[in-house]
């Protein structure tokens, strides 16, 4: 009985190892250098994240993912426009990146909260995640729509 269990465990472990080592991971050639980013993305990083050290840049699915050593991640589309800013633990999205309508709404309704993630939606609106866990949805003009 023990030998059968050991055999089954070995087969299971080997199967899991094979799946984990599959070639689903990003290929090495997709790793990019800062100078290979679109100019708009380079300028954005220089303007708002120049004090952070870049740990990796990966090109995948028609966009770029820039990871900083503090855990912050900024995603860009193929032309270099940011699509998602996810601040690392203990860091916040720079308030000057927030559209005016959204910043006005947040100042009035959530004056003590910081933004942990700011995302653009497919329709051009925004999703804002706050330090209290609230996820707010705004339209393209920065008008509050509701909660996610």
Short mmCIF file of N, CA and C in Angstrom, two decimals:
data_model
loop_
_atom_site.label_atom_id
_atom_site.label_comp_id
_atom_site.label_asym_id
_atom_site.label_seq_id
_atom_site.Cartn_x
_atom_site.Cartn_y
_atom_site.Cartn_z
N UNK A 1 0.83 -1.20 0.00
CA UNK A 1 0.00 0.00 0.00
C UNK A 1 0.88 1.27 0.00
N UNK A 2 1.90 1.26 0.85
CA UNK A 2 2.79 2.42 0.95
C UNK A 2 3.47 2.69 -0.38
N UNK A 3 3.90 1.61 -1.09
CA UNK A 3 4.58 1.79 -2.38
C UNK A 3 3.64 2.41 -3.42
N UNK A 4 2.35 2.00 -3.39
CA UNK A 4 1.38 2.56 -4.34
C UNK A 4 1.18 4.05 -4.07
N UNK A 5 1.06 4.43 -2.79
CA UNK A 5 0.89 5.84 -2.45
C UNK A 5 2.12 6.65 -2.83
N UNK A 6 3.30 6.10 -2.59
CA UNK A 6 4.54 6.78 -2.96
C UNK A 6 4.61 6.97 -4.47
N UNK A 7 4.23 5.92 -5.22
CA UNK A 7 4.23 6.01 -6.68
C UNK A 7 3.26 7.08 -7.16
N UNK A 8 2.02 7.08 -6.62
CA UNK A 8 1.03 8.08 -7.01
C UNK A 8 1.49 9.49 -6.67
N UNK A 9 2.08 9.66 -5.50
CA UNK A 9 2.59 10.97 -5.10
C UNK A 9 3.69 11.43 -6.06
N UNK A 10 4.58 10.51 -6.45
CA UNK A 10 5.67 10.85 -7.37
C UNK A 10 5.12 11.27 -8.73
N UNK A 11 4.13 10.54 -9.22
CA UNK A 11 3.51 10.88 -10.51
C UNK A 11 2.85 12.26 -10.43
N UNK A 12 2.13 12.52 -9.33
CA UNK A 12 1.48 13.81 -9.15
C UNK A 12 2.50 14.94 -9.08
N UNK A 13 3.56 14.73 -8.32
CA UNK A 13 4.60 15.76 -8.19
C UNK A 13 5.26 16.04 -9.54
N UNK A 14 5.54 14.98 -10.31
CA UNK A 14 6.14 15.16 -11.62
C UNK A 14 5.19 15.90 -12.56
N UNK A 15 3.91 15.59 -12.49
CA UNK A 15 2.93 16.28 -13.33
C UNK A 15 2.86 17.77 -13.00
N UNK A 16 2.83 18.08 -11.71
CA UNK A 16 2.80 19.49 -11.30
C UNK A 16 4.07 20.21 -11.73
N UNK A 17 5.20 19.57 -11.62
CA UNK A 17 6.47 20.17 -12.02
C UNK A 17 6.46 20.47 -13.52
N UNK A 18 5.95 19.52 -14.31
CA UNK A 18 5.90 19.71 -15.76
C UNK A 18 5.00 20.88 -16.14
N UNK A 19 3.84 21.01 -15.49
CA UNK A 19 2.93 22.12 -15.76
C UNK A 19 3.57 23.43 -15.34
N UNK A 20 4.20 23.46 -14.17
CA UNK A 20 4.80 24.70 -13.66
C UNK A 20 5.95 25.16 -14.54
N UNK A 21 6.63 24.25 -15.18
CA UNK A 21 7.77 24.60 -16.01
C UNK A 21 7.41 24.72 -17.49
N UNK A 22 6.13 24.75 -17.80
CA UNK A 22 5.69 24.88 -19.18
C UNK A 22 6.15 26.19 -19.77
N UNK A 23 5.97 26.35 -21.07
CA UNK A 23 6.44 27.57 -21.73
C UNK A 23 5.36 28.63 -21.83
N UNK A 24 4.49 28.72 -20.81
CA UNK A 24 3.46 29.76 -20.77
C UNK A 24 4.05 31.09 -20.31
N UNK A 25 5.22 31.06 -19.71
CA UNK A 25 5.83 32.28 -19.16
C UNK A 25 6.23 33.21 -20.30
N UNK A 26 6.40 34.48 -19.96
CA UNK A 26 6.82 35.46 -20.95
C UNK A 26 8.18 35.07 -21.51
N UNK A 27 8.33 35.04 -22.81
CA UNK A 27 9.64 34.73 -23.38
C UNK A 27 10.63 35.83 -23.05
N UNK A 28 11.88 35.46 -22.91
CA UNK A 28 12.92 36.41 -22.52
C UNK A 28 13.02 37.58 -23.48
N UNK A 29 12.80 37.32 -24.78
CA UNK A 29 12.95 38.40 -25.76
C UNK A 29 11.90 39.51 -25.61
N UNK A 30 10.86 39.27 -24.81
CA UNK A 30 9.87 40.31 -24.58
C UNK A 30 10.31 41.33 -23.54
N UNK A 31 11.41 41.08 -22.86
CA UNK A 31 11.92 42.04 -21.89
C UNK A 31 12.53 43.20 -22.66
N UNK A 32 12.15 44.39 -22.28
CA UNK A 32 12.59 45.58 -23.01
C UNK A 32 13.46 46.48 -22.14
N UNK A 33 14.18 47.36 -22.80
CA UNK A 33 14.94 48.40 -22.12
C UNK A 33 14.12 49.68 -22.13
N UNK A 34 14.44 50.58 -21.22
CA UNK A 34 13.72 51.85 -21.11
C UNK A 34 13.68 52.58 -22.45
N UNK A 35 14.78 52.59 -23.17
CA UNK A 35 14.85 53.31 -24.45
C UNK A 35 13.99 52.69 -25.54
N UNK A 36 13.51 51.46 -25.33
CA UNK A 36 12.65 50.81 -26.31
C UNK A 36 11.16 51.12 -26.07
N UNK A 37 10.85 51.77 -24.96
CA UNK A 37 9.47 52.19 -24.70
C UNK A 37 9.09 53.31 -25.65
N UNK A 38 7.82 53.44 -25.99
CA UNK A 38 7.40 54.60 -26.79
C UNK A 38 7.77 55.90 -26.05
N UNK A 39 8.03 56.94 -26.79
CA UNK A 39 8.46 58.21 -26.21
C UNK A 39 7.47 58.73 -25.17
N UNK A 40 6.18 58.57 -25.43
CA UNK A 40 5.16 59.04 -24.49
C UNK A 40 5.30 58.33 -23.14
N UNK A 41 5.59 57.03 -23.15
CA UNK A 41 5.78 56.28 -21.90
C UNK A 41 7.06 56.72 -21.19
N UNK A 42 8.11 56.94 -21.95
CA UNK A 42 9.37 57.41 -21.35
C UNK A 42 9.17 58.75 -20.65
N UNK A 43 8.48 59.66 -21.32
CA UNK A 43 8.24 60.99 -20.74
C UNK A 43 7.38 60.88 -19.49
N UNK A 44 6.37 60.03 -19.53
CA UNK A 44 5.48 59.83 -18.38
C UNK A 44 6.28 59.33 -17.17
N UNK A 45 7.11 58.35 -17.38
CA UNK A 45 7.92 57.81 -16.28
C UNK A 45 8.88 58.87 -15.77
N UNK A 46 9.53 59.60 -16.67
CA UNK A 46 10.45 60.66 -16.24
C UNK A 46 9.75 61.76 -15.47
N UNK A 47 8.51 62.07 -15.85
CA UNK A 47 7.76 63.15 -15.19
C UNK A 47 7.22 62.75 -13.83
N UNK A 48 6.76 61.50 -13.68
CA UNK A 48 6.04 61.13 -12.46
C UNK A 48 6.69 60.04 -11.60
N UNK A 49 7.62 59.31 -12.17
CA UNK A 49 8.21 58.18 -11.43
C UNK A 49 9.74 58.18 -11.50
N UNK A 50 10.33 59.32 -11.72
CA UNK A 50 11.78 59.38 -11.90
C UNK A 50 12.56 59.01 -10.63
N UNK A 51 11.92 59.08 -9.47
CA UNK A 51 12.63 58.74 -8.23
C UNK A 51 12.58 57.24 -7.94
N UNK A 52 11.83 56.48 -8.74
CA UNK A 52 11.72 55.03 -8.56
C UNK A 52 12.72 54.34 -9.49
N UNK A 53 13.24 53.22 -9.06
CA UNK A 53 14.13 52.42 -9.90
C UNK A 53 13.32 51.35 -10.62
N UNK A 54 13.53 51.25 -11.93
CA UNK A 54 12.82 50.25 -12.73
C UNK A 54 13.46 48.89 -12.49
N UNK A 55 12.63 47.90 -12.17
CA UNK A 55 13.15 46.54 -11.98
C UNK A 55 12.96 45.69 -13.23
N UNK A 56 11.89 45.96 -14.01
CA UNK A 56 11.71 45.23 -15.27
C UNK A 56 10.73 45.95 -16.17
N UNK A 57 10.89 45.69 -17.46
CA UNK A 57 9.96 46.19 -18.48
C UNK A 57 9.67 45.01 -19.39
N UNK A 58 8.39 44.68 -19.55
CA UNK A 58 8.00 43.54 -20.36
C UNK A 58 6.99 44.00 -21.40
N UNK A 59 7.17 43.55 -22.62
CA UNK A 59 6.22 43.81 -23.69
C UNK A 59 5.38 42.56 -23.89
N UNK A 60 4.06 42.71 -23.78
CA UNK A 60 3.18 41.57 -24.04
C UNK A 60 1.80 42.06 -24.41
N UNK A 61 1.13 41.29 -25.26
CA UNK A 61 -0.24 41.58 -25.66
C UNK A 61 -0.43 43.02 -26.12
N UNK A 62 0.51 43.54 -26.86
CA UNK A 62 0.38 44.87 -27.44
C UNK A 62 0.58 46.02 -26.48
N UNK A 63 1.16 45.77 -25.32
CA UNK A 63 1.41 46.83 -24.36
C UNK A 63 2.67 46.57 -23.55
N UNK A 64 2.97 47.49 -22.69
CA UNK A 64 4.18 47.41 -21.88
C UNK A 64 3.81 47.40 -20.40
N UNK A 65 4.52 46.62 -19.64
CA UNK A 65 4.36 46.58 -18.19
C UNK A 65 5.70 47.00 -17.59
N UNK A 66 5.69 48.11 -16.86
CA UNK A 66 6.90 48.61 -16.23
C UNK A 66 6.77 48.39 -14.73
N UNK A 67 7.69 47.63 -14.18
CA UNK A 67 7.69 47.33 -12.74
C UNK A 67 8.83 48.06 -12.07
N UNK A 68 8.53 48.66 -10.94
CA UNK A 68 9.53 49.38 -10.16
C UNK A 68 9.89 48.57 -8.92
N UNK A 69 11.07 48.85 -8.38
CA UNK A 69 11.54 48.03 -7.25
C UNK A 69 10.76 48.24 -5.96
N UNK A 70 9.88 49.24 -5.90
CA UNK A 70 9.05 49.43 -4.70
C UNK A 70 7.69 48.73 -4.83
N UNK A 71 7.51 47.97 -5.90
CA UNK A 71 6.26 47.24 -6.10
C UNK A 71 5.26 47.95 -6.98
N UNK A 72 5.52 49.19 -7.34
CA UNK A 72 4.63 49.92 -8.23
C UNK A 72 4.73 49.36 -9.65
N UNK A 73 3.58 49.30 -10.32
CA UNK A 73 3.53 48.82 -11.70
C UNK A 73 2.72 49.80 -12.53
N UNK A 74 3.24 50.15 -13.70
CA UNK A 74 2.52 51.01 -14.63
C UNK A 74 2.43 50.27 -15.96
N UNK A 75 1.21 50.16 -16.47
CA UNK A 75 0.98 49.52 -17.76
C UNK A 75 0.71 50.60 -18.80
N UNK A 76 1.24 50.36 -20.00
CA UNK A 76 1.07 51.28 -21.13
C UNK A 76 0.55 50.50 -22.32
N UNK A 77 -0.23 51.17 -23.17
CA UNK A 77 -0.63 50.54 -24.42
C UNK A 77 0.52 50.65 -25.42
N UNK A 78 0.30 50.18 -26.64
CA UNK A 78 1.37 50.12 -27.64
C UNK A 78 1.93 51.48 -28.02
N UNK A 79 1.13 52.55 -27.90
CA UNK A 79 1.63 53.89 -28.26
C UNK A 79 2.21 54.64 -27.06
N UNK A 80 2.14 54.03 -25.87
CA UNK A 80 2.77 54.64 -24.70
C UNK A 80 1.85 55.40 -23.78
N UNK A 81 0.55 55.30 -23.97
CA UNK A 81 -0.40 55.94 -23.05
C UNK A 81 -0.62 55.00 -21.87
N UNK A 82 -0.58 55.55 -20.65
CA UNK A 82 -0.77 54.67 -19.49
C UNK A 82 -2.20 54.13 -19.47
N UNK A 83 -2.33 52.89 -19.04
CA UNK A 83 -3.64 52.26 -18.94
C UNK A 83 -3.97 51.87 -17.51
N UNK A 84 -2.92 51.63 -16.70
CA UNK A 84 -3.13 51.23 -15.31
C UNK A 84 -1.91 51.62 -14.49
N UNK A 85 -2.18 52.20 -13.33
CA UNK A 85 -1.12 52.54 -12.38
C UNK A 85 -1.48 51.88 -11.06
N UNK A 86 -0.66 50.94 -10.65
CA UNK A 86 -0.90 50.19 -9.41
C UNK A 86 0.26 50.48 -8.47
N UNK A 87 0.00 51.27 -7.44
CA UNK A 87 1.05 51.68 -6.51
C UNK A 87 1.48 50.50 -5.64
N UNK A 88 2.75 50.44 -5.36
CA UNK A 88 3.27 49.41 -4.48
C UNK A 88 2.76 49.62 -3.06
N UNK A 89 2.88 48.59 -2.24
CA UNK A 89 2.43 48.63 -0.85
C UNK A 89 3.07 49.80 -0.11
N UNK A 90 2.24 50.67 0.45
CA UNK A 90 2.73 51.84 1.16
C UNK A 90 2.99 53.05 0.27
N UNK A 91 2.73 52.92 -1.02
CA UNK A 91 2.89 54.01 -1.98
C UNK A 91 1.51 54.36 -2.56
N UNK A 92 1.42 55.53 -3.18
CA UNK A 92 0.14 55.99 -3.71
C UNK A 92 0.33 56.56 -5.11
N UNK A 93 -0.74 56.53 -5.89
CA UNK A 93 -0.72 57.11 -7.22
C UNK A 93 -0.58 58.63 -7.06
N UNK A 94 0.36 59.24 -7.79
CA UNK A 94 0.52 60.70 -7.69
C UNK A 94 -0.80 61.42 -8.01
N UNK A 95 -1.22 62.29 -7.12
CA UNK A 95 -2.51 62.97 -7.25
C UNK A 95 -2.59 63.83 -8.51
N UNK A 96 -1.45 64.34 -8.97
CA UNK A 96 -1.46 65.18 -10.17
C UNK A 96 -1.81 64.39 -11.44
N UNK A 97 -1.84 63.07 -11.38
CA UNK A 97 -2.24 62.25 -12.52
C UNK A 97 -3.75 62.08 -12.62
N UNK A 98 -4.44 62.43 -11.57
CA UNK A 98 -5.89 62.22 -11.49
C UNK A 98 -6.61 63.35 -12.22
N UNK A 99 -7.52 63.02 -13.15
CA UNK A 99 -8.28 64.05 -13.84
C UNK A 99 -9.03 64.96 -12.85
N UNK A 100 -9.22 66.21 -13.22
CA UNK A 100 -9.79 67.23 -12.34
C UNK A 100 -11.13 66.84 -11.73
N UNK A 101 -12.06 66.33 -12.52
CA UNK A 101 -13.37 65.95 -11.98
C UNK A 101 -13.26 64.90 -10.90
N UNK A 102 -12.36 63.95 -11.11
CA UNK A 102 -12.16 62.88 -10.13
C UNK A 102 -11.51 63.42 -8.86
N UNK A 103 -10.48 64.24 -9.02
CA UNK A 103 -9.80 64.78 -7.83
C UNK A 103 -10.73 65.67 -7.02
N UNK A 104 -11.61 66.42 -7.68
CA UNK A 104 -12.59 67.25 -6.97
C UNK A 104 -13.56 66.36 -6.19
N UNK A 105 -14.05 65.30 -6.83
CA UNK A 105 -14.96 64.38 -6.16
C UNK A 105 -14.28 63.73 -4.95
N UNK A 106 -13.06 63.29 -5.12
CA UNK A 106 -12.33 62.63 -4.03
C UNK A 106 -12.04 63.59 -2.89
N UNK A 107 -11.67 64.82 -3.21
CA UNK A 107 -11.38 65.82 -2.17
C UNK A 107 -12.61 66.11 -1.31
N UNK A 108 -13.78 66.10 -1.95
CA UNK A 108 -15.02 66.37 -1.24
C UNK A 108 -15.53 65.16 -0.46
N UNK A 109 -15.49 63.99 -1.08
CA UNK A 109 -16.12 62.80 -0.51
C UNK A 109 -15.18 61.84 0.21
N UNK A 110 -13.90 61.89 -0.12
CA UNK A 110 -12.91 60.99 0.49
C UNK A 110 -11.63 61.77 0.81
N UNK A 111 -11.73 62.82 1.60
CA UNK A 111 -10.57 63.70 1.80
C UNK A 111 -9.38 63.04 2.50
N UNK A 112 -9.61 61.97 3.23
CA UNK A 112 -8.51 61.33 3.96
C UNK A 112 -7.95 60.10 3.26
N UNK A 113 -8.47 59.79 2.07
CA UNK A 113 -8.04 58.58 1.37
C UNK A 113 -7.02 58.90 0.29
N UNK A 114 -6.15 57.93 0.04
CA UNK A 114 -5.18 58.02 -1.06
C UNK A 114 -5.56 57.01 -2.12
N UNK A 115 -5.04 57.19 -3.31
CA UNK A 115 -5.33 56.30 -4.43
C UNK A 115 -4.24 55.24 -4.51
N UNK A 116 -4.67 53.97 -4.49
CA UNK A 116 -3.72 52.86 -4.60
C UNK A 116 -3.64 52.33 -6.03
N UNK A 117 -4.71 52.54 -6.82
CA UNK A 117 -4.69 52.12 -8.21
C UNK A 117 -5.61 53.02 -9.03
N UNK A 118 -5.14 53.37 -10.21
CA UNK A 118 -5.91 54.19 -11.14
C UNK A 118 -5.86 53.49 -12.50
N UNK A 119 -7.03 53.16 -13.04
CA UNK A 119 -7.09 52.42 -14.30
C UNK A 119 -8.00 53.13 -15.28
N UNK A 120 -7.63 53.04 -16.55
CA UNK A 120 -8.51 53.53 -17.61
C UNK A 120 -9.37 52.36 -18.06
N UNK A 121 -10.64 52.64 -18.31
CA UNK A 121 -11.53 51.60 -18.81
C UNK A 121 -11.54 51.62 -20.33
N UNK A 122 -12.09 50.60 -20.92
CA UNK A 122 -12.18 50.50 -22.37
C UNK A 122 -12.99 51.66 -22.94
N UNK A 123 -14.01 52.11 -22.20
CA UNK A 123 -14.86 53.20 -22.68
C UNK A 123 -14.24 54.58 -22.46
N UNK A 124 -13.04 54.63 -21.87
CA UNK A 124 -12.38 55.91 -21.65
C UNK A 124 -12.56 56.46 -20.26
N UNK A 125 -13.35 55.79 -19.44
CA UNK A 125 -13.56 56.22 -18.07
C UNK A 125 -12.42 55.74 -17.18
N UNK A 126 -12.66 55.78 -15.88
CA UNK A 126 -11.62 55.44 -14.92
C UNK A 126 -12.18 54.60 -13.78
N UNK A 127 -11.34 53.76 -13.22
CA UNK A 127 -11.63 53.06 -11.99
C UNK A 127 -10.55 53.48 -11.00
N UNK A 128 -11.00 53.90 -9.81
CA UNK A 128 -10.08 54.39 -8.79
C UNK A 128 -10.22 53.52 -7.55
N UNK A 129 -9.10 52.94 -7.10
CA UNK A 129 -9.08 52.16 -5.86
C UNK A 129 -8.47 53.02 -4.76
N UNK A 130 -9.14 53.07 -3.62
CA UNK A 130 -8.69 53.90 -2.51
C UNK A 130 -8.10 53.05 -1.38
N UNK A 131 -7.40 53.69 -0.47
CA UNK A 131 -6.77 52.99 0.64
C UNK A 131 -7.78 52.30 1.55
N UNK A 132 -9.02 52.76 1.58
CA UNK A 132 -10.04 52.11 2.42
C UNK A 132 -10.68 50.91 1.72
N UNK A 133 -10.22 50.58 0.50
CA UNK A 133 -10.75 49.44 -0.23
C UNK A 133 -11.86 49.78 -1.21
N UNK A 134 -12.36 51.00 -1.19
CA UNK A 134 -13.44 51.40 -2.11
C UNK A 134 -12.90 51.43 -3.55
N UNK A 135 -13.73 50.97 -4.48
CA UNK A 135 -13.42 51.04 -5.91
C UNK A 135 -14.49 51.89 -6.57
N UNK A 136 -14.10 53.05 -7.06
CA UNK A 136 -15.03 54.01 -7.63
C UNK A 136 -14.90 54.04 -9.14
N UNK A 137 -16.03 54.19 -9.82
CA UNK A 137 -16.04 54.24 -11.28
C UNK A 137 -16.44 55.64 -11.72
N UNK A 138 -15.69 56.17 -12.69
CA UNK A 138 -15.94 57.50 -13.23
C UNK A 138 -16.03 57.41 -14.76
N UNK A 139 -16.81 58.30 -15.35
CA UNK A 139 -16.91 58.32 -16.80
C UNK A 139 -15.72 59.07 -17.40
N UNK A 140 -15.72 59.19 -18.70
CA UNK A 140 -14.61 59.82 -19.41
C UNK A 140 -14.40 61.27 -18.99
N UNK A 141 -15.45 61.95 -18.50
CA UNK A 141 -15.35 63.35 -18.06
C UNK A 141 -15.02 63.47 -16.58
N UNK A 142 -14.83 62.35 -15.89
CA UNK A 142 -14.50 62.40 -14.47
C UNK A 142 -15.71 62.47 -13.57
N UNK A 143 -16.90 62.21 -14.10
CA UNK A 143 -18.12 62.22 -13.29
C UNK A 143 -18.28 60.87 -12.60
N UNK A 144 -18.63 60.88 -11.32
CA UNK A 144 -18.81 59.65 -10.56
C UNK A 144 -20.01 58.88 -11.11
N UNK A 145 -19.81 57.57 -11.36
CA UNK A 145 -20.87 56.71 -11.87
C UNK A 145 -21.37 55.77 -10.77
N UNK A 146 -20.44 55.19 -10.02
CA UNK A 146 -20.84 54.23 -8.99
C UNK A 146 -19.64 53.49 -8.44
N UNK A 147 -19.95 52.39 -7.78
CA UNK A 147 -18.92 51.57 -7.13
C UNK A 147 -18.74 50.27 -7.91
N UNK A 148 -17.54 49.79 -7.92
CA UNK A 148 -17.23 48.52 -8.56
C UNK A 148 -17.37 47.40 -7.55
#
